[in-house]
């Protein structure tokens, strides 16, 4: 979701005095995904290398209160970005692909699907591409700056300075991620594995995007990552749909191709100068089906508006000589894709279309430039 | 660190009115780890399977306020545990190993070391063991229950109900993780790659262990994971050092072996009945060097106390007929190991000692029981 577009009024809250203890009192058990649901591929995965590292980060000096009180004040690192990577054996010549997750989610989005199938991370590796999966700055294994929360706890900073922590309820996910217009009632052609929707629910983590320093440090971290990789395709999803554009504005020569999967929005605020820069980089936008469904979120009534904002951006990029296009699987007779298209039942079919676009529009173009 | 042992007085905070904006104003850039620091192994890694999934989790009904205001109230999942896994090709017959991280850290602890060497996760896989690396419930990709923070923000819950978010400063890490008694001055025999200490700093994430439901849901999740795996070695580190014991108390037949790496403490509160249960499972405790260094944390003056608490537990387990022992590399002439022993320069030497113990005390014993 394009969280940056949510207005303050949208977040004005219904005040209901339910305490944490009360909420936990209503918790009910969720059936564990059996390990047996995890599918084993027919052939082994052969990796030249795998592991993880960080990009970016800044030292901050914090007080004992801000550090939670375990020891005296001192320095910590904040705003770093965790990245897990897999490099295939024999994939030389294939461009690295960076896959960035959306709001209230982590890099898990691209890993094993909720119903246990291979994620896009592994599939792209099997197709020869080194794959890099970050957690956005402020999320998951990248951590966040906890200082303001501890200051409010100590009474030295007003409660009003707390940023909200965002989560999507399961009830909002159904229409907003376009599994069905009503929770529990999937579209007859839905491609999302709705029997495993509770596993998607487990992927949710609190999101304090509204409390992050601006500009979002993930933009620069993606730019640095693409630069360190000496060129990469940068793929964003949902909230991070526009992030590849922001990274490209910082280092257009390092971001060899941009894939915007179901972006929350395509910005209409870029200057002509910025459009000229972005037109240097091939851009693919991908949207699934059922975009007219009411989302259940008043400030973002439908995903069709997001689609149209991207059509407009594609138009501006093409007018500036850019190579930009929309991949709308429905135009090819592929129906029922959801917002979580990388987890849909036909996710490898969609991945193949993206891989084909990379091959034609990015890899060959990059090769031709060398 | 054994966070459960920190007293309330330890956490009583020095009130210093530094705002988040003020802290960010002091932030300075940290040199990015160059991608070239990541070492590529000589031989490829061949995996039968890899991916991620969740264990546990409970549905909670939360209000619009508690969900951060994006949409109406509804249900989310809380207290789930994220697990990443790698299964080697041809590793049949080797027991799975579960590796749990310590306080203010995530599963990243076991991945690529701060200076770019292969992590224990991959090394154990290369030795034939399927490896499962969770993020503790409430940390990293497992997320946490954000309700109380949003309720405080809305004014419906008093500030006093906020749990602290814990971080260790770099200055505390040096003596507490035993790289050297003073920040920046490593022991002459230090095994930690101190030139990369800023990369370890990036692994730090806020830790709200004090705000989690009790008992810590990670205990049950580890027990469930070992059960689903039809038997596993469970390894904990630092704060999670005792977690394998807690998992074993829940399912002693599924936890085939327990490896306690630098545990913050070994509990002295177990009943004779509990000791009888734990004595069914082989236990290895691992401690590094320089344990007498003052930690800089007043309530835990030295790691020698942790070591002695584990010696006492080993004594009780042996008296009850158990197979329990201490691995103190210094006894074998191996000096300078730190609290982050899985990242030390000789980390594979230590791993080999643990693998040898698993082979002799767990695998053969388990095989003999079949």
XYZ file of C-alpha atoms in Angstrom, chain B residues 14-220:
207
model
C 18.283 8.405 34.033
C 15.890 10.996 32.713
C 17.554 13.004 30.001
C 15.347 15.063 27.737
C 16.865 14.345 24.364
C 14.284 14.159 21.612
C 14.381 11.833 18.650
C 15.130 14.794 16.414
C 18.076 15.673 18.638
C 19.435 12.164 18.431
C 19.114 11.995 14.698
C 20.925 15.319 14.575
C 23.983 13.601 16.031
C 23.868 10.699 13.599
C 27.010 10.276 11.570
C 27.555 8.108 8.539
C 28.871 4.571 8.959
C 31.084 3.283 6.196
C 29.184 0.673 4.274
C 30.578 -2.859 4.285
C 31.780 -3.334 0.755
C 30.130 -6.202 -1.020
C 33.662 -7.364 -1.861
C 34.156 -8.260 1.823
C 31.712 -11.136 1.387
C 33.738 -14.288 0.863
C 32.720 -16.842 -1.741
C 33.273 -20.475 -0.698
C 35.535 -22.669 -2.798
C 32.777 -25.145 -3.541
C 29.088 -24.547 -4.272
C 26.375 -25.129 -1.684
C 23.948 -27.790 -2.878
C 20.533 -27.592 -1.231
C 17.721 -30.094 -1.392
C 15.407 -27.331 -0.185
C 15.450 -23.870 1.369
C 12.871 -21.281 2.336
C 10.963 -19.991 5.328
C 7.769 -20.544 7.296
C 6.164 -19.718 10.625
C 5.566 -21.714 13.776
C 2.854 -20.858 16.290
C 0.870 -17.650 16.366
C -2.463 -16.611 17.851
C -5.321 -14.589 16.406
C -5.994 -11.351 18.295
C -8.919 -8.990 17.742
C -7.693 -5.400 17.816
C -9.290 -1.990 17.486
C -8.697 0.554 14.744
C -6.483 2.464 17.178
C -4.462 -0.629 18.020
C -3.951 -1.372 14.309
C -2.586 2.127 13.687
C -5.714 3.607 12.131
C -5.471 2.531 8.482
C -8.750 0.676 8.533
C -11.405 -0.566 10.937
C -10.661 -2.951 13.792
C -10.267 -6.648 13.092
C -8.055 -9.668 13.562
C -4.313 -10.041 13.159
C -1.873 -12.807 14.062
C 0.531 -12.251 16.948
C 3.236 -14.321 18.670
C 4.191 -16.275 15.542
C 7.845 -17.311 15.020
C 9.557 -16.833 11.639
C 11.961 -19.624 10.650
C 14.358 -19.721 7.689
C 15.727 -23.114 6.713
C 18.264 -24.835 4.465
C 18.287 -28.601 3.882
C 21.451 -30.016 2.294
C 21.328 -32.385 -0.636
C 22.493 -35.792 0.561
C 22.252 -34.982 4.251
C 19.801 -37.764 5.048
C 20.347 -39.198 8.482
C 21.706 -35.997 9.983
C 19.618 -34.398 12.718
C 18.197 -30.912 12.052
C 19.780 -28.117 14.107
C 17.726 -25.115 15.280
C 19.797 -21.980 16.032
C 18.201 -19.309 18.248
C 19.737 -15.832 18.629
C 20.217 -13.689 21.751
C 18.924 -10.362 23.123
C 18.725 -7.307 20.845
C 19.673 -9.536 17.908
C 17.931 -11.660 15.243
C 18.649 -14.850 13.324
C 21.243 -12.793 11.440
C 23.648 -13.777 14.275
C 24.144 -17.179 12.638
C 24.468 -15.960 9.050
C 27.488 -14.362 7.331
C 29.894 -13.020 9.985
C 30.469 -9.259 10.365
C 33.690 -9.583 8.336
C 32.059 -11.585 5.536
C 32.870 -15.217 6.372
C 30.420 -18.103 6.133
C 28.044 -18.298 9.084
C 27.389 -21.333 11.254
C 24.053 -21.759 9.454
C 25.764 -22.624 6.156
C 28.642 -24.487 7.808
C 26.313 -26.896 9.630
C 24.420 -27.430 6.350
C 27.694 -28.213 4.591
C 28.322 -30.782 7.327
C 25.036 -32.477 6.427
C 22.595 -30.997 8.942
C 19.323 -29.320 7.946
C 19.462 -25.923 9.701
C 16.512 -23.861 10.968
C 17.118 -20.248 12.042
C 14.196 -18.491 13.780
C 13.683 -14.903 14.810
C 12.410 -15.011 18.390
C 8.720 -14.160 18.865
C 8.591 -10.356 19.162
C 11.747 -9.730 17.149
C 12.797 -9.190 13.514
C 10.634 -10.938 10.935
C 8.470 -12.475 13.638
C 7.045 -9.032 14.400
C 5.461 -8.051 17.710
C 2.096 -6.976 19.064
C 1.979 -3.211 18.522
C -1.362 -2.641 20.305
C -0.061 -1.133 23.551
C 2.107 1.409 21.707
C -0.833 2.642 19.636
C -3.101 2.710 22.688
C -0.606 4.875 24.578
C -0.358 7.126 21.533
C -4.138 7.505 21.547
C -4.180 8.271 25.265
C -6.345 5.285 26.172
C -3.612 3.471 28.093
C -1.147 5.072 30.547
C 2.435 5.658 29.473
C 3.525 3.426 32.342
C 2.259 0.367 30.477
C 4.839 0.808 27.714
C 7.527 -1.877 27.825
C 11.093 -0.666 27.303
C 12.820 -1.328 23.997
C 16.350 -2.570 24.763
C 19.523 -1.943 22.785
C 23.175 -2.431 23.761
C 25.417 0.516 22.967
C 28.678 -0.167 21.139
C 30.462 0.945 24.321
C 28.640 -1.733 26.370
C 29.190 -4.391 23.712
C 32.994 -4.269 23.944
C 33.338 -5.401 27.588
C 29.997 -7.257 27.735
C 30.632 -9.323 24.608
C 34.264 -9.610 25.743
C 36.152 -8.205 22.771
C 38.265 -6.135 25.179
C 37.814 -4.533 28.578
C 37.715 -1.048 27.003
C 35.935 -0.028 23.785
C 38.355 0.005 20.875
C 41.095 -1.904 22.736
C 40.761 -5.617 21.955
C 42.454 -8.336 24.011
C 45.742 -9.312 22.406
C 44.307 -12.798 21.841
C 40.785 -11.687 20.905
C 39.151 -14.027 18.436
C 36.446 -11.529 17.467
C 37.059 -9.795 14.110
C 37.145 -6.388 15.786
C 37.917 -4.539 12.551
C 34.293 -5.362 11.615
C 32.715 -4.434 14.939
C 30.608 -1.731 13.257
C 28.980 -4.466 11.187
C 27.978 -6.256 14.393
C 26.507 -2.938 15.567
C 24.184 -3.048 12.531
C 22.810 -6.416 13.691
C 21.234 -4.742 16.729
C 17.436 -4.409 16.781
C 15.113 -3.194 19.546
C 14.140 -5.965 21.963
C 10.879 -5.819 23.939
C 11.386 -9.061 25.820
C 10.068 -7.407 28.982
C 6.771 -6.705 27.216
C 6.111 -10.181 25.827
C 3.389 -12.463 27.167
C 4.630 -15.029 29.686
C 5.739 -17.683 29.329
C 7.723 -16.461 26.325
C 5.953 -17.961 23.291
C 9.325 -18.816 21.730
C 9.623 -21.745 24.179
C 6.491 -23.409 22.803
